[in-house]
Amino acid sequence: MSEFVSFDELVSTSDAIYNSCTITPETDNLFDKDVLSRMKKHSYLVNTARGKIVNRDALVEALASEHLQGYAGDVWYPQPAPADHPWRTMPRNAMTVHYSGMTLEAQKRIEDGVKDILERFFNHEPFQDKDIIVASGRIASKSYTAK
């Protein structure tokens, strides 16, 4: 059984939350101190999307206070993470390198995409809109944001 619930209900009632959101102005710092404090006590947060979606210091605090039981992720902010990044030493974490997008199917999509881009480039053909990140000095892709 599945049902749609509000974000507030989701964070306050879930034993574990898996985040795979793209980074947008709306998801940047989505899991801030307020949201993390409203998560169900002793719940888990998993983030394989973008490190910047989870507030670095608020997460460390939520784990240190034992409000959250654990955190798992394969993304950091900034990435690469500096040697003194607090996520390296925070309690109850399972940080790994960024492998979540490297399934065989994902590798095939990447291979096909790179092949298409290179063929278009060498044949002097226009790129597909989905492959353009910057156009005329501005961010053209909805998947990217300016820092």
C-alpha atoms as a printed R data frame, in Angstrom:
    type eleno elety resid chain resno      x      y       z
1   ATOM     1    CA   MET     A     1  0.000  0.000   0.000
2   ATOM     2    CA   SER     A     2  1.214  3.491  -0.731
3   ATOM     3    CA   GLU     A     3 -0.189  6.937  -0.201
4   ATOM     4    CA   PHE     A     4  0.848 10.510  -0.780
5   ATOM     5    CA   VAL     A     5  1.500 12.553   2.344
6   ATOM     6    CA   SER     A     6  2.787 16.054   2.952
7   ATOM     7    CA   PHE     A     7  6.511 16.587   3.384
8   ATOM     8    CA   ASP     A     8  5.923 17.498   7.040
9   ATOM     9    CA   GLU     A     9  4.058 14.250   7.669
10  ATOM    10    CA   LEU     A    10  6.715 12.293   5.799
11  ATOM    11    CA   VAL     A    11  9.606 13.592   7.895
12  ATOM    12    CA   SER     A    12  7.761 13.302  11.213
13  ATOM    13    CA   THR     A    13  6.521  9.722  10.744
14  ATOM    14    CA   SER     A    14  9.135  7.896   8.654
15  ATOM    15    CA   ASP     A    15 11.653  5.491  10.150
16  ATOM    16    CA   ALA     A    16 13.962  6.178   7.209
17  ATOM    17    CA   ILE     A    17 14.011  8.758   4.439
18  ATOM    18    CA   TYR     A    18 15.847  8.198   1.178
19  ATOM    19    CA   ASN     A    19 16.652 11.409  -0.706
20  ATOM    20    CA   SER     A    20 17.342 11.344  -4.433
21  ATOM    21    CA   CYS     A    21 16.208 14.894  -5.317
22  ATOM    22    CA   THR     A    22 18.010 17.021  -7.855
23  ATOM    23    CA   ILE     A    23 19.560 20.218  -6.520
24  ATOM    24    CA   THR     A    24 17.306 23.199  -7.190
25  ATOM    25    CA   PRO     A    25 16.674 26.442  -5.317
26  ATOM    26    CA   GLU     A    26 13.834 24.590  -3.532
27  ATOM    27    CA   THR     A    27 15.935 21.586  -2.477
28  ATOM    28    CA   ASP     A    28 19.164 23.441  -1.637
29  ATOM    29    CA   ASN     A    29 19.503 23.023   2.161
30  ATOM    30    CA   LEU     A    30 16.117 21.227   2.247
31  ATOM    31    CA   PHE     A    31 17.155 19.140   5.253
32  ATOM    32    CA   ASP     A    32 18.078 22.099   7.445
33  ATOM    33    CA   LYS     A    33 18.060 22.274  11.246
34  ATOM    34    CA   ASP     A    34 14.288 22.774  11.338
35  ATOM    35    CA   VAL     A    35 13.465 19.790   9.107
36  ATOM    36    CA   LEU     A    36 16.021 17.517  10.778
37  ATOM    37    CA   SER     A    37 14.582 18.394  14.199
38  ATOM    38    CA   ARG     A    38 11.091 17.430  12.969
39  ATOM    39    CA   MET     A    39 12.244 14.033  11.738
40  ATOM    40    CA   LYS     A    40 11.031 11.080  13.760
41  ATOM    41    CA   LYS     A    41 13.345 10.450  16.711
42  ATOM    42    CA   HIS     A    42 15.925  7.723  15.996
43  ATOM    43    CA   SER     A    43 15.127  7.721  12.271
44  ATOM    44    CA   TYR     A    44 17.637  7.413   9.444
45  ATOM    45    CA   LEU     A    45 18.429  9.723   6.542
46  ATOM    46    CA   VAL     A    46 19.989  8.441   3.322
47  ATOM    47    CA   ASN     A    47 21.217 10.932   0.723
48  ATOM    48    CA   THR     A    48 22.540  9.841  -2.667
49  ATOM    49    CA   ALA     A    49 21.528 13.008  -4.488
50  ATOM    50    CA   ARG     A    50 23.595 16.097  -3.663
51  ATOM    51    CA   GLY     A    51 25.409 16.901  -0.442
52  ATOM    52    CA   LYS     A    52 24.124 20.468  -0.383
53  ATOM    53    CA   ILE     A    53 20.545 19.242   0.100
54  ATOM    54    CA   VAL     A    54 21.440 18.361   3.713
55  ATOM    55    CA   ASN     A    55 22.742 21.108   5.993
56  ATOM    56    CA   ARG     A    56 26.225 20.041   7.026
57  ATOM    57    CA   ASP     A    57 26.302 21.343  10.594
58  ATOM    58    CA   ALA     A    58 22.652 20.612  11.386
59  ATOM    59    CA   LEU     A    59 23.184 16.971  10.423
60  ATOM    60    CA   VAL     A    60 26.230 16.671  12.677
61  ATOM    61    CA   GLU     A    61 24.200 18.162  15.532
62  ATOM    62    CA   ALA     A    62 21.216 15.844  14.927
63  ATOM    63    CA   LEU     A    63 23.483 12.794  15.066
64  ATOM    64    CA   ALA     A    64 25.510 14.004  18.067
65  ATOM    65    CA   SER     A    65 22.307 14.625  20.051
66  ATOM    66    CA   GLU     A    66 21.050 11.167  18.986
67  ATOM    67    CA   HIS     A    67 17.900 12.677  17.496
68  ATOM    68    CA   LEU     A    68 18.815 10.848  14.283
69  ATOM    69    CA   GLN     A    69 19.950  7.250  14.567
70  ATOM    70    CA   GLY     A    70 22.092  7.337  11.455
71  ATOM    71    CA   TYR     A    71 23.031  8.910   8.157
72  ATOM    72    CA   ALA     A    72 24.210  7.259   4.971
73  ATOM    73    CA   GLY     A    73 25.337  9.016   1.865
74  ATOM    74    CA   ASP     A    74 27.693  9.083  -1.050
75  ATOM    75    CA   VAL     A    75 27.629 12.837  -1.694
76  ATOM    76    CA   TRP     A    76 29.399 15.656   0.116
77  ATOM    77    CA   TYR     A    77 29.259 19.434   0.127
78  ATOM    78    CA   PRO     A    78 31.638 20.711  -0.887
79  ATOM    79    CA   GLN     A    79 32.801 17.864  -3.059
80  ATOM    80    CA   PRO     A    80 35.534 16.801  -2.795
81  ATOM    81    CA   ALA     A    81 35.244 17.220   0.944
82  ATOM    82    CA   PRO     A    82 38.186 18.810   2.757
83  ATOM    83    CA   ALA     A    83 40.145 16.721   5.270
84  ATOM    84    CA   ASP     A    84 38.477 18.487   8.209
85  ATOM    85    CA   HIS     A    85 34.900 18.065   6.933
86  ATOM    86    CA   PRO     A    86 32.759 17.173   9.997
87  ATOM    87    CA   TRP     A    87 30.930 14.388   8.149
88  ATOM    88    CA   ARG     A    88 34.192 12.417   8.174
89  ATOM    89    CA   THR     A    89 34.036 12.054  11.965
90  ATOM    90    CA   MET     A    90 30.353 12.443  12.881
91  ATOM    91    CA   PRO     A    91 28.787  9.538  14.781
92  ATOM    92    CA   ARG     A    92 26.708  6.793  13.143
93  ATOM    93    CA   ASN     A    93 27.455  7.599   9.531
94  ATOM    94    CA   ALA     A    94 27.994  5.438   6.485
95  ATOM    95    CA   MET     A    95 29.686  7.766   4.008
96  ATOM    96    CA   THR     A    96 30.958  6.212   0.792
97  ATOM    97    CA   VAL     A    97 32.266  7.434  -2.520
98  ATOM    98    CA   HIS     A    98 29.579  8.439  -5.049
99  ATOM    99    CA   TYR     A    99 28.570  5.112  -6.579
100 ATOM   100    CA   SER     A   100 24.786  5.372  -6.536
101 ATOM   101    CA   GLY     A   101 24.539  6.417 -10.162
102 ATOM   102    CA   MET     A   102 26.895  3.771 -11.501
103 ATOM   103    CA   THR     A   103 24.607  0.867 -12.273
104 ATOM   104    CA   LEU     A   104 25.210 -0.948 -15.548
105 ATOM   105    CA   GLU     A   105 22.133  0.770 -16.957
106 ATOM   106    CA   ALA     A   106 23.441  4.195 -15.904
107 ATOM   107    CA   GLN     A   107 26.839  3.486 -17.428
108 ATOM   108    CA   LYS     A   108 25.138  2.542 -20.717
109 ATOM   109    CA   ARG     A   109 23.125  5.804 -20.693
110 ATOM   110    CA   ILE     A   110 26.329  7.778 -20.063
111 ATOM   111    CA   GLU     A   111 28.111  5.926 -22.862
112 ATOM   112    CA   ASP     A   112 25.239  6.588 -25.286
113 ATOM   113    CA   GLY     A   113 25.047 10.246 -24.248
114 ATOM   114    CA   VAL     A   114 28.778 10.881 -24.663
115 ATOM   115    CA   LYS     A   115 28.720  9.144 -28.046
116 ATOM   116    CA   ASP     A   116 25.815 11.322 -29.207
117 ATOM   117    CA   ILE     A   117 27.478 14.543 -27.999
118 ATOM   118    CA   LEU     A   118 30.788 13.685 -29.688
119 ATOM   119    CA   GLU     A   119 29.091 12.697 -32.954
120 ATOM   120    CA   ARG     A   120 27.157 15.981 -32.997
121 ATOM   121    CA   PHE     A   121 30.310 17.958 -32.205
122 ATOM   122    CA   PHE     A   122 32.441 16.350 -34.929
123 ATOM   123    CA   ASN     A   123 29.589 16.536 -37.458
124 ATOM   124    CA   HIS     A   124 29.005 20.240 -36.624
125 ATOM   125    CA   GLU     A   125 25.422 19.483 -35.601
126 ATOM   126    CA   PRO     A   126 23.543 21.303 -32.821
127 ATOM   127    CA   PHE     A   127 23.448 19.704 -29.375
128 ATOM   128    CA   GLN     A   128 20.196 18.563 -27.826
129 ATOM   129    CA   ASP     A   129 18.771 20.999 -25.256
130 ATOM   130    CA   LYS     A   130 19.104 18.367 -22.509
131 ATOM   131    CA   ASP     A   131 22.881 18.315 -23.051
132 ATOM   132    CA   ILE     A   132 23.431 22.083 -22.795
133 ATOM   133    CA   ILE     A   133 24.377 23.365 -19.346
134 ATOM   134    CA   VAL     A   134 25.446 26.930 -20.237
135 ATOM   135    CA   ALA     A   135 24.198 28.989 -23.195
136 ATOM   136    CA   SER     A   136 24.972 32.650 -23.890
137 ATOM   137    CA   GLY     A   137 26.750 32.951 -20.545
138 ATOM   138    CA   ARG     A   138 23.736 31.765 -18.519
139 ATOM   139    CA   ILE     A   139 22.795 28.447 -16.959
140 ATOM   140    CA   ALA     A   140 20.468 26.769 -19.435
141 ATOM   141    CA   SER     A   141 19.827 23.485 -17.630
142 ATOM   142    CA   LYS     A   142 17.229 23.088 -14.904
143 ATOM   143    CA   SER     A   143 19.486 20.460 -13.312
144 ATOM   144    CA   TYR     A   144 22.154 22.996 -12.364
145 ATOM   145    CA   THR     A   145 22.217 26.125 -10.231
146 ATOM   146    CA   ALA     A   146 24.736 28.937  -9.896
147 ATOM   147    CA   LYS     A   147 26.798 29.125  -6.725
